[in-house]
Amino acid sequence: MRAARELGVKTVAVYSEADRDAVHVRYADEAFPIGPAQSVHSYLHIPNIINAAVQTGAEAIHPGYGFLSENHRFAEVCGIWNLTFIGPPAEAIRLMGIKDQARATMAAAGLPVVPGSQGAVASLDEARVVAESVGLPLLVKASGGGGGRGIRIVETMDQLEEAWERAGREAASAFGNGDLYLERYLKNPRHIEIQIIADKYGHVASLGERESSIQRRRQKILEEAPSPAVDPELRRRMSEAAREAAHAVGYHSAGTMEFLLDDEGRFYFMEMNTRVQVEHAVTEMVTGVDIVKEQIRVAAGEPLSIEGDHLELVGWSLECRINAEDPEQQFRPSPGLITRYDVPQGPWVRIDSGADAGTEVQPFYDSLLAKVVTWGRDRDEAVARMARALSEFRIEGVKTTLELHGQLLQDPEFRAGHIHTNFLGERIPGA
Ligand code: ADP
Ligand code: ADP
Ligand code: MG
């Protein structure tokens, strides 16, 4: 909505009954109710959202992240109602949405993929055969997965059956798709992702990489751009791979190719997110590109406002996700009334927040409260600035991940940039 306002475009917020007084509802030029608190009846209910757009005379819909943002049917329905979907073509969303198929598509486009099964694996018997050839340890992964869920590790063959059944059950209930595939489990890799943005005229630009290795249970907690492990040569190679992949699926709008990087500098495609990601702001800070504005322009049929295919990255940026979660209860969501909310200020600090004092944090939705983003001339400055910013953030009424981030930023190994996807769990007890 901020991007739209800068472009002189009016906005309509949709909201569930639980979000009547939410920050996004107050910010928008207009707001329209779309149903009860349960997201299946509101934020995930396509007819109600289309109705809101038609009733208010909206021209386009930005799906944000989460909810319907990677639902190819929603993108299609928007088209049927003559509403512009601010995102990639429905077909690209469909192709990348099933992760085992995305692997196949990307392998065909010439990208290195994590060794694993070809497509989904039909049965436990077949999984046993595939596991023999892929080798152990491996991961059983849900084809429709997201948010780090539906993934199980198999270290010995006798663990395969249980992992298979558990992952299948979790996938069926969480994603409505019980399909599974297998991937070799890389030991302590880094999670490196390439941000691309493309217009409808075949111009695909890479905005460089982000590192999202700091994760709790395979969910990102802290991200940065650039990555301490990526030099200009590797950046160029990964960017070229991502650009070619985007061309191969006729992509436009913003998208992210996620890769794993091993300690010998080899990278493997893991999945593509066909939407703007939570952590896109760190890329905005080091490139100067407003990614959401570019998305709106591209959707309106304008060419990218960016010259060239590779953007230069200037300085360093970090993002900390501040979630309403209780560190003393295994980071369970901590809903409730926020009684105090003093956000950090000062130079090179950006706060993207959906809460304030008086906000009732709902149990129905994701626990992300705010993203704190800093920029520095180098990594040390960005880290010191983040520690300073977090020390100014006062949140009362709900438990948060503020302290976890404070601890992490003090860690000498983190400060040295020696991180990997299991770093947080190994270094911070209880995380
Ligand atoms: P990313 O790689 O961008 O972090 P995630 O898979 O973690 O992608 O999802 C992005 C965000 O979408 C989450 O942090 C959350 O804010 C939102 N989200 C996803 N699913 C839901 C949901 N079912 N309800 C509410 N928010 C959701
Ligand atoms: P999601 O769709 O839930 O984001 P991903 O496929 O992106 O799932 O994987 C989420 C995280 O799980 C990765 O960032 C990484 O930490 C871990 N992971 C996934 N695949 C592998 C693998 N083959 N080897 C090691 N870690 C992996
Ligand atoms: Mg992912």
Short mmCIF file of C-alpha atoms and ligand atoms in Angstrom, two decimals, residues 99 103 114-115 138-139 141-142 144-151 175 181-193 212-213 215 217-220 258-260 270-273 275 277 420-422, ligand 2:
data_model
loop_
_atom_site.label_atom_id
_atom_site.label_comp_id
_atom_site.label_asym_id
_atom_site.label_seq_id
_atom_site.Cartn_x
_atom_site.Cartn_y
_atom_site.Cartn_z
CA LYS A 99 7.90 -28.79 -5.74
CA ARG A 103 12.68 -29.59 -9.68
CA VAL A 114 19.59 -31.35 -5.18
CA PRO A 115 20.04 -35.05 -6.02
CA LEU A 138 17.88 -37.97 2.93
CA LEU A 139 14.76 -35.88 3.37
CA LYS A 141 9.54 -33.67 1.47
CA ALA A 142 5.96 -32.68 0.69
CA GLY A 144 2.91 -29.05 -1.88
CA GLY A 145 5.02 -27.94 1.11
CA GLY A 146 5.79 -24.49 2.49
CA GLY A 147 6.77 -22.75 5.71
CA GLY A 148 9.24 -25.53 6.56
CA ARG A 149 6.47 -28.07 7.14
CA GLY A 150 6.06 -31.58 5.73
CA ILE A 151 9.81 -32.33 5.86
CA PHE A 175 -1.52 -28.65 2.13
CA TYR A 181 9.42 -36.74 -2.92
CA LEU A 182 12.95 -37.52 -1.75
CA GLU A 183 16.05 -35.35 -1.68
CA ARG A 184 19.56 -35.98 -0.43
CA TYR A 185 20.05 -34.24 2.92
CA LEU A 186 22.94 -31.82 2.61
CA LYS A 187 24.90 -31.40 5.83
CA ASN A 188 24.87 -27.86 7.19
CA PRO A 189 24.41 -26.06 3.87
CA ARG A 190 23.71 -22.37 3.48
CA HIS A 191 20.35 -21.21 2.19
CA ILE A 192 21.04 -18.72 -0.59
CA GLU A 193 18.26 -17.27 -2.74
CA SER A 212 18.42 -17.01 4.83
CA SER A 213 20.40 -19.64 6.72
CA GLN A 215 16.22 -20.68 10.64
CA ARG A 217 12.71 -25.53 12.41
CA ARG A 218 13.37 -24.71 8.74
CA GLN A 219 11.61 -21.36 9.01
CA LYS A 220 13.56 -18.21 8.37
CA GLU A 258 15.99 -20.81 -3.48
CA PHE A 259 19.27 -22.72 -3.52
CA LEU A 260 21.38 -24.67 -1.08
CA MET A 270 15.64 -26.23 -4.10
CA GLU A 271 12.39 -24.40 -4.92
CA MET A 272 10.96 -21.22 -6.38
CA ASN A 273 8.65 -18.82 -4.54
CA ARG A 275 5.65 -14.06 -5.04
CA GLN A 277 9.01 -12.86 -0.03
CA HIS A 420 24.47 -22.54 8.05
CA THR A 421 20.89 -23.78 8.19
CA ASN A 422 21.37 -25.63 11.50
P1 ADP B 2 9.63 -24.69 2.21
O1 ADP B 2 8.77 -24.84 0.99
O2 ADP B 2 8.97 -25.17 3.45
O3 ADP B 2 10.28 -23.34 2.29
P2 ADP B 2 12.22 -25.72 1.30
O4 ADP B 2 12.28 -26.80 0.29
O5 ADP B 2 12.51 -24.33 0.84
O6 ADP B 2 10.78 -25.78 1.99
O7 ADP B 2 13.17 -26.08 2.52
C1 ADP B 2 13.10 -25.36 3.74
C2 ADP B 2 14.42 -25.49 4.49
O8 ADP B 2 14.68 -26.87 4.79
C3 ADP B 2 15.66 -25.03 3.72
O9 ADP B 2 15.87 -23.63 3.83
C4 ADP B 2 16.76 -25.83 4.40
O10 ADP B 2 17.13 -25.27 5.64
C5 ADP B 2 16.07 -27.16 4.68
N1 ADP B 2 16.28 -28.11 3.56
C6 ADP B 2 15.43 -28.34 2.53
N2 ADP B 2 15.93 -29.25 1.68
C7 ADP B 2 17.13 -29.62 2.17
C8 ADP B 2 18.14 -30.56 1.76
N3 ADP B 2 17.99 -31.31 0.67
N4 ADP B 2 19.25 -30.68 2.54
C9 ADP B 2 19.40 -29.94 3.66
N5 ADP B 2 18.49 -29.05 4.11
C10 ADP B 2 17.36 -28.89 3.38
#
